[in-house]
Short mmCIF file of C-alpha atoms in Angstrom, two decimals:
data_model
loop_
_atom_site.label_atom_id
_atom_site.label_comp_id
_atom_site.label_asym_id
_atom_site.label_seq_id
_atom_site.Cartn_x
_atom_site.Cartn_y
_atom_site.Cartn_z
CA MET A 19 12.41 8.95 11.65
CA SER A 20 15.05 7.09 9.58
CA ILE A 21 15.50 6.98 5.98
CA ARG A 22 14.78 3.29 5.49
CA LYS A 23 11.49 3.59 7.96
CA ASN A 24 10.52 6.36 5.83
CA ALA A 25 11.30 4.81 2.41
CA VAL A 26 8.94 1.52 3.44
CA TYR A 27 6.02 3.89 4.73
CA ASN A 28 6.24 5.88 1.69
CA MET A 29 6.31 2.98 -0.69
CA ALA A 30 3.57 1.09 0.84
CA TYR A 31 2.12 4.31 0.19
CA ARG A 32 2.83 4.61 -3.29
CA VAL A 33 2.82 1.65 -4.39
CA PHE A 34 -1.05 0.68 -2.88
CA SER A 35 -1.77 4.48 -3.77
CA LEU A 36 -0.94 3.07 -7.64
CA LEU A 37 -1.73 -0.65 -6.75
CA LEU A 38 -5.53 -0.75 -6.19
CA PRO A 39 -7.36 0.14 -9.13
CA LEU A 40 -4.45 -2.09 -10.52
CA VAL A 41 -5.84 -4.73 -8.24
CA THR A 42 -9.66 -3.66 -9.43
CA ALA A 43 -8.31 -3.25 -13.52
CA PRO A 44 -8.89 -6.89 -13.81
CA TYR A 45 -12.28 -7.33 -12.47
CA LEU A 46 -13.54 -3.67 -14.46
CA SER A 47 -11.48 -5.05 -17.70
CA ARG A 48 -13.81 -7.94 -17.69
CA VAL A 49 -16.84 -5.62 -16.83
CA VAL A 50 -16.60 -2.78 -19.06
CA GLY A 51 -14.16 -4.25 -21.84
CA THR A 52 -11.36 -2.86 -23.96
CA GLU A 53 -13.73 0.50 -24.39
CA GLY A 54 -14.46 1.17 -21.55
CA VAL A 55 -12.08 1.18 -19.91
CA GLY A 56 -10.43 3.55 -22.71
CA LEU A 57 -12.95 5.68 -22.31
CA TYR A 58 -12.24 6.15 -18.13
CA ASP A 59 -8.83 6.21 -18.95
CA TYR A 60 -9.27 9.23 -21.03
CA ALA A 61 -11.34 10.98 -18.67
CA TRP A 62 -9.46 10.35 -16.05
CA ASN A 63 -6.11 11.57 -17.16
CA ILE A 64 -7.89 14.78 -18.31
CA SER A 65 -8.90 15.78 -15.10
CA TYR A 66 -5.62 14.46 -13.87
CA LEU A 67 -4.13 16.91 -15.73
CA PHE A 68 -6.56 19.62 -14.04
CA VAL A 69 -5.52 18.04 -10.81
CA LEU A 70 -1.43 18.52 -11.24
CA VAL A 71 -2.07 22.18 -12.29
CA GLY A 72 -4.42 22.94 -9.33
CA MET A 73 -1.09 21.60 -6.98
CA LEU A 74 1.45 23.63 -8.97
CA GLY A 75 4.39 21.27 -8.49
CA LEU A 76 4.64 21.55 -4.85
CA GLU A 77 5.37 17.97 -4.11
CA ASN A 78 8.41 19.39 -5.35
CA TYR A 79 8.81 22.91 -4.45
CA GLY A 80 6.57 22.30 -0.82
CA VAL A 81 8.76 19.26 0.22
CA ARG A 82 12.01 21.60 -0.17
CA ALA A 83 10.21 24.79 1.13
CA ILE A 84 9.67 23.39 4.35
CA ALA A 85 12.34 20.67 4.11
CA ARG A 86 14.77 23.57 4.74
CA VAL A 87 12.90 25.69 7.44
CA ARG A 88 11.58 22.59 9.62
CA ASP A 89 13.97 23.18 12.94
CA ASP A 90 12.58 26.40 13.16
CA ARG A 91 9.03 26.59 14.54
CA GLU A 92 8.69 30.57 13.56
CA GLU A 93 9.93 30.05 10.08
CA LEU A 94 7.76 26.80 9.52
CA ASN A 95 5.08 27.81 10.60
CA ARG A 96 5.25 31.36 8.54
CA ALA A 97 6.46 29.29 5.21
CA PHE A 98 3.52 26.87 5.50
CA SER A 99 0.97 29.78 5.86
CA GLU A 100 2.45 31.51 3.40
CA ILE A 101 2.60 27.95 1.06
CA TRP A 102 -1.24 26.90 1.54
CA ARG A 103 -2.68 29.98 1.34
CA MET A 104 -1.56 30.33 -2.17
CA GLN A 105 -2.22 26.44 -3.36
CA LEU A 106 -5.97 27.68 -2.31
CA LEU A 107 -5.55 30.42 -4.68
CA VAL A 108 -4.30 28.36 -7.80
CA ALA A 109 -6.45 25.42 -6.70
CA GLY A 110 -9.93 27.08 -6.61
CA GLY A 111 -9.34 28.74 -9.60
CA THR A 112 -8.33 25.41 -11.34
CA LEU A 113 -11.79 24.21 -10.10
CA LEU A 114 -13.49 26.83 -11.83
CA ILE A 115 -11.79 25.71 -14.79
CA TRP A 116 -12.45 22.28 -14.38
CA LEU A 117 -16.64 22.64 -14.45
CA GLY A 118 -16.31 24.51 -16.78
CA TYR A 119 -14.35 22.04 -19.06
CA VAL A 120 -17.09 19.11 -17.54
CA PHE A 121 -20.34 21.38 -18.38
CA LEU A 122 -19.05 23.19 -21.92
CA ILE A 123 -15.99 21.22 -23.64
CA ALA A 124 -16.59 17.23 -22.33
CA GLY A 125 -18.69 14.91 -24.68
CA GLU A 126 -19.65 11.31 -24.84
CA GLU A 127 -16.69 11.45 -21.24
CA ARG A 128 -18.78 13.84 -19.17
CA PRO A 129 -20.76 11.32 -16.63
CA VAL A 130 -17.57 10.19 -16.08
CA ALA A 131 -15.58 13.59 -16.09
CA LEU A 132 -17.93 15.06 -13.62
CA HIS A 133 -18.00 12.75 -11.16
CA LEU A 134 -13.99 12.64 -11.23
CA THR A 135 -14.62 16.17 -9.83
CA LEU A 136 -13.68 15.87 -6.72
CA MET A 137 -10.29 14.55 -7.89
CA SER A 138 -10.23 18.41 -7.83
CA VAL A 139 -11.36 19.55 -4.72
CA SER A 140 -8.61 17.19 -3.10
CA CYS A 141 -6.44 19.58 -4.20
CA LEU A 142 -7.51 22.92 -1.77
CA VAL A 143 -6.90 20.25 1.20
CA ASN A 144 -3.97 18.12 -0.25
CA LEU A 145 -0.97 18.85 2.35
CA ASP A 146 1.46 16.07 1.43
CA TRP A 147 3.90 18.30 1.22
CA CYS A 148 4.02 19.29 4.43
CA LEU A 149 4.22 16.57 5.46
CA MET A 150 6.83 14.98 3.63
CA GLY A 151 8.95 18.11 4.59
CA LEU A 152 8.73 16.87 7.51
CA ASP A 153 9.47 13.88 7.37
CA GLN A 154 6.27 12.43 8.56
CA PHE A 155 5.12 9.38 5.60
CA ARG A 156 3.62 6.55 8.39
CA PRO A 157 0.26 8.92 8.56
CA ILE A 158 0.12 9.18 4.96
CA ALA A 159 1.08 6.12 4.41
CA LEU A 160 -1.67 4.84 6.99
CA ARG A 161 -4.17 6.58 6.67
CA ASN A 162 -4.17 6.93 2.85
CA THR A 163 -3.93 2.68 2.46
CA ALA A 164 -6.67 2.10 4.42
CA VAL A 165 -9.06 4.44 2.34
CA LYS A 166 -8.14 3.16 -0.58
CA LEU A 167 -8.57 -0.55 0.16
CA ALA A 168 -12.39 1.11 1.30
CA GLY A 169 -12.04 2.23 -2.14
CA ALA A 170 -11.82 -1.02 -3.99
CA ALA A 171 -14.12 -3.13 -2.28
CA ALA A 172 -16.75 -0.53 -3.11
CA ILE A 173 -15.62 -1.07 -6.30
CA PHE A 174 -16.48 -4.84 -6.87
CA LEU A 175 -19.83 -3.99 -4.68
CA LEU A 176 -20.68 -1.45 -7.14
CA VAL A 177 -19.52 -1.69 -10.16
CA ARG A 178 -21.63 -4.16 -12.66
CA SER A 179 -21.71 -2.89 -16.22
CA ARG A 180 -20.35 0.05 -18.33
CA ASP A 181 -23.23 2.48 -17.32
CA ASP A 182 -21.43 1.90 -14.18
CA LEU A 183 -18.05 3.92 -15.17
CA TRP A 184 -19.17 6.82 -13.43
CA LEU A 185 -19.64 4.44 -10.22
CA TYR A 186 -15.97 3.85 -10.69
CA ALA A 187 -15.01 7.17 -10.46
CA LEU A 188 -16.83 8.51 -7.62
CA VAL A 189 -15.13 6.48 -5.71
CA TRP A 190 -11.21 6.79 -6.18
CA SER A 191 -12.17 10.32 -6.48
CA LEU A 192 -14.14 10.11 -2.94
CA ALA A 193 -11.42 8.31 -2.22
CA THR A 194 -8.61 10.54 -2.97
CA LEU A 195 -9.99 13.38 -1.08
CA THR A 196 -11.16 11.31 2.25
CA GLY A 197 -7.08 10.58 2.37
CA CYS A 198 -6.61 14.03 2.32
CA LEU A 199 -8.82 15.27 4.44
CA SER A 200 -7.80 12.29 6.83
CA CYS A 201 -3.99 13.30 7.99
CA TRP A 202 -4.84 16.83 8.36
CA THR A 203 -5.01 16.04 12.31
CA THR A 204 -1.53 13.93 12.02
CA LEU A 205 -0.57 18.34 11.56
CA ARG A 206 -1.86 18.98 14.71
CA GLY A 207 0.66 20.58 17.62
CA ARG A 208 3.58 20.16 14.29
CA VAL A 209 2.68 23.07 12.75
CA ARG A 210 -0.01 25.87 13.20
CA LEU A 211 -1.47 28.72 10.60
CA ILE A 212 -0.41 31.91 11.51
CA ARG A 213 -1.77 35.43 10.00
CA VAL A 214 0.46 35.83 6.83
CA SER A 215 0.07 39.35 3.44
CA TRP A 216 -0.83 37.47 0.31
CA ARG A 217 1.94 39.89 -1.23
CA ASP A 218 4.27 36.63 0.91
CA ALA A 219 1.95 33.95 -0.26
CA LEU A 220 2.19 35.43 -3.34
CA ARG A 221 5.71 35.54 -3.64
CA HIS A 222 6.23 31.47 -3.74
CA LEU A 223 3.76 31.48 -6.82
CA PRO A 224 7.00 31.96 -9.03
CA PRO A 225 9.54 29.61 -8.31
CA CYS A 226 6.69 27.20 -7.55
CA ALA A 227 5.30 28.35 -10.92
CA THR A 228 8.75 27.20 -12.31
CA LEU A 229 9.07 23.34 -11.04
CA PHE A 230 5.52 23.07 -12.53
CA ILE A 231 6.82 23.78 -15.91
CA SER A 232 8.58 20.06 -14.72
CA VAL A 233 5.64 18.38 -13.98
CA ILE A 234 3.13 19.53 -16.58
CA ALA A 235 6.03 18.16 -19.05
CA VAL A 236 6.48 14.86 -17.42
CA SER A 237 2.15 14.81 -17.28
CA VAL A 238 2.50 15.61 -20.71
CA TYR A 239 4.73 12.32 -22.10
CA ARG A 240 2.91 10.03 -19.72
CA ARG A 241 -0.61 11.41 -19.70
CA MET A 242 -0.80 12.91 -22.92
CA ASP A 243 -0.31 9.17 -24.46
CA VAL A 244 -3.77 8.22 -24.02
CA VAL A 245 -5.22 11.32 -24.52
CA MET A 246 -3.59 11.32 -28.04
CA LEU A 247 -4.43 7.80 -28.53
CA GLY A 248 -7.73 8.29 -27.50
CA ALA A 249 -8.30 11.08 -29.76
CA MET A 250 -6.13 9.24 -32.64
CA ALA A 251 -6.70 6.03 -32.74
CA GLY A 252 -10.19 5.09 -30.48
CA TRP A 253 -10.86 3.69 -27.54
CA GLU A 254 -9.63 0.06 -28.04
CA PRO A 255 -6.32 0.76 -28.78
CA ASN A 256 -5.98 2.75 -25.94
CA GLY A 257 -7.33 0.47 -23.32
CA LEU A 258 -4.83 -1.48 -25.01
CA TYR A 259 -2.08 0.97 -24.35
CA THR A 260 -3.63 2.38 -20.67
CA ASN A 261 -3.07 -1.67 -19.00
CA ALA A 262 -0.13 -1.81 -19.92
CA GLU A 263 1.14 1.43 -18.59
CA LYS A 264 -1.03 0.81 -15.24
CA ILE A 265 1.79 -2.33 -14.87
CA ILE A 266 4.79 0.40 -15.75
CA TYR A 267 3.51 3.07 -13.13
CA CYS A 268 2.88 0.04 -10.24
CA LEU A 269 6.24 -0.40 -10.66
CA SER A 270 7.85 2.98 -10.86
CA GLY A 271 5.85 3.49 -7.59
CA PHE A 272 8.91 1.76 -5.86
CA ILE A 273 10.81 4.68 -7.83
CA SER A 274 9.18 7.51 -7.11
CA ALA A 275 8.70 6.23 -3.29
CA ILE A 276 12.38 6.38 -2.69
CA GLY A 277 13.06 9.49 -4.55
CA THR A 278 10.47 11.11 -2.26
CA VAL A 279 11.98 9.71 0.93
CA MET A 280 15.51 11.12 -0.66
CA LEU A 281 14.53 14.52 -1.35
CA PRO A 282 14.40 16.16 1.82
CA GLN A 283 17.14 14.16 3.28
CA ALA A 284 19.58 15.76 0.49
CA SER A 285 18.29 19.06 0.86
CA ALA A 286 19.14 19.09 4.30
CA LEU A 287 22.45 17.89 3.66
CA MET A 288 22.76 20.71 0.46
CA HIS A 289 21.69 23.33 2.88
CA LYS A 290 24.05 22.61 5.09
CA GLY A 291 26.97 22.48 2.92
CA GLN A 292 27.56 18.57 3.21
CA VAL A 293 28.19 17.85 -0.33
CA ASP A 294 30.73 15.18 0.08
CA LYS A 295 28.26 12.93 2.03
CA LEU A 296 25.01 13.94 -0.77
CA LYS A 297 27.71 12.23 -3.76
CA ARG A 298 28.27 9.37 -1.64
CA ARG A 299 24.95 9.10 -0.42
CA ILE A 300 23.76 9.58 -3.99
CA ALA A 301 26.06 6.73 -5.96
CA LEU A 302 24.70 4.03 -3.14
CA SER A 303 21.53 5.26 -4.00
CA MET A 304 22.54 5.25 -8.03
CA GLU A 305 23.61 1.40 -7.01
CA LEU A 306 20.45 -0.19 -5.24
CA MET A 307 18.43 1.91 -7.60
CA MET A 308 19.89 -0.11 -11.51
CA CYS A 309 19.64 -3.08 -9.39
CA MET A 310 16.67 -2.87 -8.76
CA THR A 311 15.25 -1.25 -11.58
CA ALA A 312 16.57 -3.74 -14.01
CA ALA A 313 15.24 -7.23 -12.46
CA LEU A 314 11.58 -4.95 -12.75
CA ALA A 315 12.28 -4.43 -16.39
CA PHE A 316 13.97 -7.23 -17.43
CA GLY A 317 11.43 -9.80 -15.03
CA LEU A 318 8.31 -8.28 -16.83
CA ALA A 319 9.46 -8.27 -20.18
CA SER A 320 10.29 -12.14 -19.47
CA VAL A 321 6.99 -13.18 -18.47
CA ALA A 322 4.47 -10.28 -20.25
CA GLU A 323 3.13 -11.88 -22.97
CA ARG A 324 2.03 -14.58 -20.44
CA PHE A 325 0.70 -12.37 -17.64
CA ALA A 326 -1.21 -10.11 -20.12
CA PRO A 327 -4.44 -12.42 -20.92
CA LEU A 328 -4.45 -13.95 -17.71
CA PHE A 329 -4.13 -10.83 -15.41
CA PHE A 330 -6.40 -8.84 -17.46
CA GLY A 331 -8.57 -11.06 -19.63
CA ALA A 332 -7.95 -12.03 -23.14
CA ASP A 333 -8.93 -9.11 -24.84
CA PHE A 334 -6.38 -7.30 -23.74
CA ALA A 335 -3.07 -10.40 -24.30
CA TYR A 336 -1.72 -7.76 -27.04
CA SER A 337 -0.63 -5.21 -23.71
CA GLY A 338 1.86 -8.17 -22.92
CA THR A 339 3.31 -7.09 -26.27
CA LEU A 340 3.30 -3.56 -25.39
CA MET A 341 4.67 -4.00 -21.53
CA ILE A 342 7.96 -5.47 -23.45
CA PRO A 343 9.52 -2.05 -24.33
CA LEU A 344 7.39 -0.37 -22.00
CA ALA A 345 9.27 -2.35 -19.32
CA PHE A 346 12.57 -0.47 -19.98
CA THR A 347 11.75 2.32 -19.48
CA LEU A 348 11.98 1.51 -15.32
CA ILE A 349 15.54 2.07 -15.76
CA THR A 350 16.02 5.32 -17.39
CA ILE A 351 12.93 6.39 -14.73
CA GLY A 352 15.26 5.41 -11.76
CA PHE A 353 18.79 6.85 -13.76
CA ALA A 354 16.53 10.35 -13.42
CA ASN A 355 14.72 9.94 -10.33
CA VAL A 356 18.10 9.70 -8.43
CA ILE A 357 19.67 12.92 -9.62
CA ARG A 358 16.62 14.54 -9.93
CA THR A 359 15.46 13.83 -6.16
CA GLN A 360 19.18 14.33 -5.15
CA TRP A 361 21.52 16.84 -6.64
CA VAL A 362 18.64 18.29 -9.11
CA LEU A 363 16.34 19.58 -6.62
CA PRO A 364 18.17 20.11 -3.17
CA GLY A 365 20.50 22.22 -5.07
CA GLY A 366 18.17 24.93 -7.11
CA HIS A 367 18.68 23.78 -10.34
CA ASP A 368 15.63 24.44 -11.46
CA ALA A 369 16.84 25.54 -15.05
CA ILE A 370 17.69 21.91 -15.47
CA LEU A 371 15.67 20.20 -14.21
CA ILE A 372 12.91 21.95 -16.69
CA ARG A 373 15.33 21.45 -19.65
CA SER A 374 15.47 17.77 -19.26
CA VAL A 375 11.56 17.37 -18.48
CA VAL A 376 10.50 19.87 -21.60
CA SER A 377 12.61 17.58 -24.04
CA GLY A 378 11.26 14.74 -22.64
CA ALA A 379 7.64 16.12 -23.49
CA CYS A 380 8.66 17.83 -26.91
CA VAL A 381 9.91 14.03 -27.82
CA ASN A 382 7.40 12.20 -26.73
CA LEU A 383 4.50 14.87 -28.64
CA ALA A 384 6.84 14.65 -31.74
CA LEU A 385 6.58 11.08 -32.05
CA ASN A 386 3.35 10.25 -31.06
CA ALA A 387 2.13 12.57 -33.92
CA LEU A 388 4.28 10.35 -36.48
CA PHE A 389 4.16 7.36 -34.92
CA ILE A 390 0.16 6.77 -33.77
CA PRO A 391 -1.47 7.35 -36.89
CA ARG A 392 0.34 4.98 -38.43
CA ILE A 393 1.08 1.99 -35.73
CA GLY A 394 -1.25 3.14 -33.11
CA ALA A 395 -0.58 2.13 -29.50
CA MET A 396 3.07 0.55 -29.98
CA GLY A 397 3.29 4.35 -31.60
CA ALA A 398 3.09 5.27 -28.48
CA VAL A 399 5.07 3.00 -26.73
CA ILE A 400 7.98 4.53 -29.32
CA GLY A 401 7.27 7.81 -28.03
CA THR A 402 7.24 7.17 -23.94
CA LEU A 403 10.24 4.99 -24.57
CA ALA A 404 12.66 7.98 -26.93
CA ALA A 405 11.24 10.67 -23.84
CA GLU A 406 12.32 8.61 -20.94
CA THR A 407 15.16 8.14 -21.97
CA ALA A 408 15.43 12.25 -23.23
CA VAL A 409 15.31 13.44 -19.66
CA PRO A 410 18.95 11.44 -17.93
CA LEU A 411 20.26 12.49 -21.01
CA VAL A 412 20.22 16.41 -20.72
CA GLN A 413 20.73 15.71 -16.94
CA TRP A 414 23.96 14.08 -18.48
CA LEU A 415 24.50 16.75 -20.56
CA HIS A 416 24.15 19.79 -18.12
CA LEU A 417 25.61 17.68 -15.03
CA ARG A 418 28.35 15.93 -16.68
CA ARG A 419 31.15 17.47 -14.89
CA GLU A 420 29.69 17.66 -11.79
CA LEU A 421 29.04 13.83 -11.12
CA PRO A 422 30.98 11.07 -11.66
CA TYR A 423 28.58 9.56 -14.92
CA PRO A 424 30.94 7.01 -15.99
CA SER A 425 30.07 4.78 -12.88
CA TYR A 426 26.92 5.08 -12.65
CA VAL A 427 26.45 4.00 -16.00
CA LEU A 428 29.14 1.45 -15.38
CA SER A 429 26.67 -0.26 -12.59
CA CYS A 430 23.76 0.22 -14.76
CA ALA A 431 25.25 -1.96 -17.77
CA ALA A 432 26.29 -4.64 -15.12
CA TYR A 433 23.32 -5.14 -13.50
CA ALA A 434 21.26 -5.13 -17.29
CA VAL A 435 24.09 -8.03 -18.24
CA ILE A 436 22.47 -10.04 -15.02
CA GLY A 437 19.06 -8.63 -16.17
CA LEU A 438 19.47 -10.65 -19.82
CA VAL A 439 20.77 -13.53 -18.20
CA MET A 440 18.32 -14.01 -16.13
CA LEU A 441 15.72 -13.42 -19.11
CA LEU A 442 17.12 -15.66 -21.16
CA ALA A 443 16.61 -18.05 -18.28
CA VAL A 444 12.97 -17.39 -17.52
CA ARG A 445 12.23 -17.58 -21.32
CA LEU A 446 13.76 -20.77 -22.04
CA ILE A 447 12.10 -22.29 -19.30
CA GLY A 448 8.74 -21.12 -20.00
CA SER A 449 9.46 -22.71 -23.57
CA VAL A 450 9.85 -26.14 -22.18
CA LEU A 451 7.67 -25.84 -18.78
CA PRO A 452 4.79 -28.55 -19.15
CA LEU A 453 2.87 -26.12 -16.28
CA GLY A 454 0.17 -23.18 -17.80
CA GLY A 455 -1.93 -20.58 -15.97
CA TRP A 456 -0.56 -18.59 -13.46
CA THR A 457 0.68 -21.49 -11.92
CA GLY A 458 3.26 -21.63 -14.70
CA LEU A 459 3.57 -18.10 -15.35
CA ALA A 460 4.52 -17.93 -10.65
CA VAL A 461 7.55 -21.07 -11.30
CA GLN A 462 8.66 -18.27 -14.05
CA VAL A 463 8.77 -16.01 -11.52
CA ALA A 464 10.87 -17.84 -8.55
CA ILE A 465 12.86 -19.46 -11.05
CA GLY A 466 13.98 -15.85 -12.40
CA ALA A 467 14.22 -13.93 -9.04
CA ALA A 468 16.49 -16.68 -7.41
CA VAL A 469 19.24 -16.39 -10.79
CA TYR A 470 18.85 -12.82 -10.22
CA ILE A 471 19.40 -12.98 -6.76
CA ALA A 472 22.44 -15.34 -7.37
CA LEU A 473 23.86 -13.27 -10.07
CA THR A 474 23.90 -10.40 -8.45
CA LEU A 475 25.15 -11.58 -4.86
CA LEU A 476 28.03 -12.64 -6.90
CA TYR A 477 28.94 -9.55 -8.58
CA TRP A 478 29.05 -7.33 -5.21
CA LYS A 479 31.40 -9.89 -3.79
CA ILE A 480 33.81 -9.93 -7.36
CA THR A 481 33.35 -6.33 -6.98
CA GLY A 482 33.53 -5.82 -3.55
CA LYS A 483 30.44 -3.76 -3.13
CA GLN A 484 30.84 -3.79 0.58
CA GLU A 485 27.89 -0.53 0.74
CA ALA A 486 25.50 -2.76 -0.65
CA ILE A 487 26.88 -5.84 0.99
CA SER A 488 27.15 -4.30 4.34
CA LEU A 489 22.88 -2.82 4.00
CA LEU A 490 22.03 -6.02 2.57
CA LYS A 491 23.11 -7.79 6.10
CA ARG A 492 21.41 -4.72 8.65
CA THR A 493 18.78 -5.00 6.61
CA LYS A 494 18.39 -9.24 7.28
CA SER A 495 19.73 -8.01 11.05
CA ARG A 496 16.24 -6.28 10.98
CA LEU A 497 14.40 -8.73 10.14
#
């Protein structure tokens, strides 16, 4: 399957995974209020940390390991069997620890946390890493999307008050488990389990655990914000920040989808020694990534204050204020993602990955501890901005002699200027537009998109961005 088709399917999978809970968010916000949202997300983020431990970085290590041997059936079967056996051991142990937390440590969030247990159970049977390594993104996208749509429908039917938060947790965790199980049939005929020793299975543990350090570090500065806010500032600021963050991570789903698709392709090119071809692909990916993330960042920042109260309700108006600075993390996330998935991971530079994300986690924790007690949710925003900026900076310190960073930065700057012009145009229209509500917002978005697209096409024509123009023409010809 082509990279373009894989990107489309994986983008659908990633975005739907984030979008469907977001679709239910306005309903949930109005039913349970700011404190209810804060309580649920506090429990969910703790649960998610256990899920990350259970998967132990397999989204990176497993995909890379399978991609390298996918053309050799015997080696593929062996790698799959060894890695999954290791996964069962780690995920099983993590599940036991999670149950200990629920029954011995959890407080007010216990009823919600108990019904999130199926999230940890799903780690035992989650084989998405194998499907991605085999470039099988279509079944993941289609089956998970169908399951999550059913889950969203159940939310609207069953959740009626704050007392039903446990139902909300049960529906989404059950949807996660069902989605994992539904993808098993796709592996039939592609891989098979063979008998392997525990010694062979556990040899994957050290490199997988090494990559897990980077995964948990990312989670520290993307999830611990909510935990620290809940513990240090209370449920209400936590709920305001959480809803602002949901929009950012929904949009970042586009970024992670592209990166996940490119990882197996880049790993195969690196394994074959086609480094020059890989560098050309990175340059084009960076160009398109900066174009997309600048549009998303400046576009969201221009309408956030109008969007938040319309989408989440009047009680969440401050979430729009939080979204404005948070939106610009999309640019740094996109920049770091291209380098990580197309150079760092395929090249086996695991130490660079760990240093960059651990630096981000340390910056985030330090600034959260400093600012959250003083300014609440905006303190978490400051910590997140600094953390997401630290990651690509540390990557640059290590890779500045291997990759042409000046050209990447110039691309980023060019699209930032275009994005700024779009933001000013949208804000100007918003100040004079007599329309309010969703109609006024839609007009602003349409005008902003038109301005950005027109200026981008003009920029490509003036600078002779032939590869970007050719890609656009090929895409139009297939529509």
